[in-house]
Amino acid sequence: MKTKEFLVVTTSRNGVFRLSFRVNMEQTSKKRESSIVLAFDFPLETSENRDNLFTKAERFLELVHPYFCAVKFNHHLVLPLGLFNGVQKLVKKAHDFGLMTIMDCKVNDIGSTNQVIAEYYYAAGFDALIANPFIGWHEGLQPVFDVAKKLKRGVILLVYMSHKAAAEGYGQTILDAETGGKIAQYVSFAKKALKYGADGAVVGATYPEKIREVREILGRTVPIYSPGIGAQGGTGHSALEAGARYLIVGREITLAEHPVETAKKIRDLAKP
Ligand code: O7M
């Protein structure tokens, strides 16, 4: 009974008809002239300072919001602030500023657990969440896509991560279940992103050659989101040139001495 109420309330944002996440992102990006997704990550806080984190995040958003098309939340805020008491208010604030919101929970469990994870994050107002295709479809990703479809929200899949050890998982050579031939794991994930109707694919900016290869598979159907700029060594320029549609940027802005100027500079480099 409670679950039902919960779903009705979250079917639309402010009672307005919802566009698909992919279309909404594209329109928001064009309207705001920004292809930048803010990775809303702050450093670990001591227990004394944790209470100030909400105010810090809220003030930060008030200052930098004009330069982004979306905000991507991670555990950096969900763990210390809680989902419904803290983060939901920031999600609402981001929406009030006209930004899209993405939860980077990297869903990676069995289907029934994934379904609960997705329902809670979408109920908190998130427009999309990020999931790991390693878990496969049946009793893995399918329930996540089902919930997303029901609520008209998005699912973005990891295809090739930005960190140094990404090759150990995403770069493995596997046997293609359909052809029996050898194929790279990330190539298989890119094909699955198309097959499942994902709203986005994450490919690290630290591997522009992988972005290029994935873009060849996805074309314009599934946009590429690319993290790993600045702090991780990637550049926005090479990621965009290789075919990324959105850049995900965190510490380069959240730790900058002048976050507003830095955010503006990065936005100007990547105007859609
Ligand atoms: O710009 P940074 O390095 O401070 O932050 C990058 C953010 O993107 C941070 O929140 C990471 O958890 C996330 N991320 C990566 O850095 N690499 C990936 O391969 C994938 C992600 C991500 O956003 O996944 C959705």
XYZ file of C-alpha atoms and ligand atoms in Angstrom:
297
model
C 0.000 0.000 0.000
C 2.748 2.378 1.026
C 4.800 1.401 -2.021
C 1.902 2.327 -4.295
C 1.574 5.848 -2.845
C 5.306 6.236 -3.148
C 5.198 5.434 -6.871
C 2.284 7.706 -7.700
C 4.010 10.672 -6.086
C 7.155 10.070 -8.105
C 5.577 9.481 -11.523
C 6.164 13.082 -12.536
C 8.195 16.015 -11.328
C 5.851 18.814 -10.111
C 2.962 16.990 -11.775
C 4.354 17.914 -15.205
C 4.570 15.428 -18.068
C 8.031 13.884 -18.125
C 10.186 13.688 -21.246
C 12.508 10.722 -21.528
C 15.751 11.311 -19.639
C 17.814 11.222 -22.816
C 15.688 13.877 -24.535
C 15.479 15.979 -21.399
C 19.276 15.932 -21.002
C 19.767 16.970 -24.624
C 17.280 19.838 -24.314
C 18.638 20.956 -20.949
C 22.189 20.917 -22.273
C 21.267 22.999 -25.324
C 19.160 25.447 -23.338
C 21.849 25.982 -20.713
C 24.660 25.882 -23.281
C 26.568 23.395 -21.172
C 27.730 19.813 -21.688
C 29.174 19.606 -18.197
C 27.840 17.346 -15.464
C 29.044 18.432 -12.032
C 30.371 15.505 -9.974
C 29.074 16.799 -6.633
C 31.904 15.268 -4.610
C 33.534 16.798 -1.556
C 36.435 15.382 0.472
C 35.887 13.200 3.518
C 34.756 15.263 6.517
C 35.493 14.659 10.186
C 32.473 13.872 12.351
C 32.529 17.436 13.784
C 32.339 18.952 10.300
C 29.858 16.519 8.825
C 26.893 18.630 9.896
C 28.215 21.522 7.823
C 28.377 19.446 4.678
C 24.778 20.128 3.675
C 25.292 23.901 3.918
C 28.605 23.638 2.085
C 27.006 21.665 -0.766
C 23.963 23.938 -0.920
C 26.082 27.112 -1.098
C 28.338 25.544 -3.697
C 25.361 24.717 -5.920
C 23.978 28.232 -5.547
C 27.292 29.614 -6.832
C 28.128 27.293 -9.716
C 24.779 26.035 -11.055
C 24.662 28.261 -14.182
C 27.564 26.387 -15.764
C 26.143 22.857 -15.738
C 23.414 20.837 -17.398
C 23.273 18.208 -14.637
C 24.541 17.267 -11.196
C 25.822 13.781 -10.469
C 25.626 12.745 -6.821
C 27.779 9.990 -5.375
C 28.272 8.364 -1.966
C 30.290 11.437 -0.927
C 26.975 13.142 -0.065
C 24.485 10.276 0.250
C 26.423 8.525 3.033
C 26.963 11.490 5.373
C 23.690 13.334 4.634
C 21.274 10.455 4.081
C 19.018 10.120 1.059
C 15.637 11.473 2.177
C 16.717 13.919 4.864
C 19.635 15.585 3.150
C 20.298 14.646 -0.451
C 16.652 14.847 -1.539
C 16.669 18.557 -0.604
C 19.758 19.113 -2.750
C 18.141 17.204 -5.623
C 15.134 19.494 -5.345
C 17.387 22.536 -5.262
C 19.198 21.321 -8.386
C 15.818 20.836 -10.111
C 14.740 24.326 -9.036
C 17.850 25.652 -10.797
C 16.789 23.741 -13.926
C 19.458 21.049 -13.632
C 19.026 17.339 -14.293
C 20.119 14.975 -11.522
C 21.957 11.662 -11.726
C 22.672 9.200 -8.910
C 26.000 7.492 -9.346
C 25.148 4.383 -7.312
C 26.726 1.985 -9.846
C 23.987 -0.610 -9.245
C 25.673 -4.012 -9.157
C 23.568 -6.566 -7.283
C 20.863 -9.179 -7.833
C 17.666 -7.959 -9.487
C 15.387 -7.821 -6.430
C 17.942 -5.729 -4.546
C 18.538 -3.540 -7.605
C 14.823 -2.889 -7.863
C 14.696 -1.558 -4.292
C 17.801 0.583 -4.879
C 16.273 2.064 -8.049
C 12.869 2.718 -6.436
C 14.452 4.602 -3.521
C 16.738 6.768 -5.648
C 13.995 7.615 -8.119
C 11.603 8.324 -5.215
C 14.156 10.812 -3.898
C 13.781 12.605 -7.230
C 16.765 11.465 -9.275
C 16.241 11.624 -13.033
C 18.695 8.827 -13.768
C 20.983 6.358 -12.096
C 24.149 4.574 -13.083
C 24.381 0.788 -13.287
C 27.058 -1.795 -13.974
C 26.428 -4.079 -16.981
C 28.646 -6.805 -15.455
C 25.536 -8.119 -13.689
C 23.774 -8.989 -16.968
C 20.107 -8.708 -17.878
C 17.905 -11.411 -16.316
C 17.584 -10.894 -12.554
C 20.272 -8.221 -12.909
C 19.641 -5.070 -14.922
C 16.152 -5.904 -16.168
C 14.359 -4.810 -12.958
C 16.273 -1.520 -13.010
C 15.194 -0.794 -16.582
C 11.626 -1.847 -15.728
C 11.421 0.624 -12.834
C 13.049 3.353 -14.942
C 10.567 2.777 -17.761
C 7.599 2.850 -15.398
C 8.727 6.161 -13.868
C 10.190 7.624 -17.078
C 13.666 7.925 -15.639
C 17.061 7.128 -17.084
C 19.640 4.363 -16.755
C 23.256 5.028 -17.714
C 25.641 2.077 -18.051
C 29.352 1.886 -17.276
C 31.193 0.835 -20.425
C 34.856 1.611 -19.743
C 35.923 3.258 -16.497
C 38.513 6.009 -16.165
C 40.862 4.566 -13.549
C 44.200 2.838 -14.138
C 42.994 -0.720 -13.510
C 39.978 -0.387 -15.826
C 41.583 -2.829 -18.289
C 41.475 -5.628 -15.685
C 37.693 -5.768 -15.952
C 36.334 -3.622 -18.782
C 39.311 -4.436 -21.035
C 39.206 -8.221 -20.749
C 38.841 -10.316 -23.861
C 35.704 -12.441 -23.703
C 33.850 -14.810 -25.983
C 30.857 -13.143 -27.600
C 27.768 -15.123 -26.549
C 26.156 -14.536 -29.943
C 29.017 -15.181 -32.376
C 31.414 -17.252 -30.259
C 34.233 -14.946 -31.460
C 36.653 -12.984 -29.269
C 35.504 -9.535 -28.278
C 36.570 -6.900 -25.717
C 34.367 -6.661 -22.623
C 33.690 -2.954 -23.200
C 32.669 -3.595 -26.811
C 30.152 -6.117 -25.522
C 28.917 -3.558 -22.941
C 28.543 -0.879 -25.626
C 26.440 -3.284 -27.705
C 24.353 -4.064 -24.635
C 23.812 -0.358 -23.992
C 22.200 -0.199 -27.434
C 20.268 -3.432 -27.013
C 18.866 -2.529 -23.580
C 17.987 1.028 -24.623
C 20.322 2.681 -22.092
C 20.187 6.476 -21.833
C 23.923 6.876 -21.687
C 27.265 5.080 -21.592
C 30.175 6.023 -19.312
C 33.637 5.917 -20.904
C 36.660 7.454 -19.144
C 38.183 10.619 -20.573
C 41.547 9.053 -19.707
C 41.041 6.650 -22.648
C 40.025 8.759 -25.660
C 40.747 5.844 -28.004
C 38.101 3.820 -26.148
C 35.630 6.694 -26.456
C 36.255 6.705 -30.208
C 35.690 2.956 -30.483
C 32.545 3.017 -28.339
C 31.207 6.004 -30.259
C 31.564 3.986 -33.493
C 29.210 1.390 -31.980
C 26.739 3.762 -30.328
C 26.583 6.465 -32.983
C 24.261 9.198 -31.766
C 21.760 6.747 -30.267
C 23.358 6.478 -26.818
C 25.331 9.534 -25.621
C 28.714 9.083 -23.958
C 29.330 10.551 -20.510
C 33.021 10.989 -19.816
C 34.597 11.378 -16.342
C 38.305 11.546 -15.500
C 39.094 15.125 -16.469
C 41.801 17.082 -14.636
C 42.434 15.230 -11.384
C 42.610 11.849 -13.169
C 44.668 13.136 -16.093
C 42.118 13.213 -18.929
C 41.259 16.329 -20.907
C 37.836 17.570 -21.907
C 39.140 18.491 -25.329
C 40.307 14.989 -26.277
C 37.192 13.346 -24.790
C 34.899 15.600 -26.821
C 36.981 15.205 -29.942
C 36.745 11.423 -29.573
C 32.956 11.562 -29.379
C 31.881 12.198 -25.764
C 28.613 14.147 -25.474
C 28.864 15.080 -21.787
C 31.860 15.639 -19.511
C 31.612 14.686 -15.844
C 33.859 16.958 -13.766
C 34.376 16.897 -10.004
C 37.529 17.838 -8.105
C 38.802 20.159 -10.814
C 35.870 22.370 -9.784
C 34.922 21.318 -6.238
C 38.511 21.753 -5.009
C 39.358 24.790 -7.150
C 40.485 27.987 -5.487
C 37.953 29.847 -7.655
C 35.198 27.324 -8.422
C 32.926 29.756 -10.293
C 35.641 30.915 -12.701
C 36.876 27.349 -13.148
C 33.371 26.017 -13.834
C 32.792 28.791 -16.384
C 36.098 28.087 -18.101
C 35.366 24.367 -18.404
C 31.824 25.054 -19.608
C 33.126 27.435 -22.276
C 35.468 24.762 -23.619
C 32.593 22.378 -24.145
C 29.567 24.415 -25.208
C 27.195 22.117 -27.143
O 36.526 14.727 -11.672
P 36.817 13.776 -10.528
O 37.907 12.818 -10.830
O 36.974 14.470 -9.226
O 35.463 12.915 -10.295
C 34.975 12.029 -11.229
C 33.637 11.487 -10.791
O 33.188 10.563 -11.775
C 33.640 10.740 -9.470
O 32.374 10.922 -8.851
C 33.808 9.285 -9.877
O 33.231 8.416 -8.945
C 33.065 9.262 -11.214
N 33.566 8.294 -12.205
C 34.884 8.234 -12.538
O 35.701 9.025 -12.075
N 35.295 7.253 -13.405
C 34.468 6.384 -14.011
O 34.910 5.564 -14.801
C 33.118 6.475 -13.724
C 32.667 7.496 -12.895
C 31.278 7.754 -12.879
O 30.783 8.842 -12.855
O 30.502 6.732 -13.055
C 29.244 7.028 -13.394
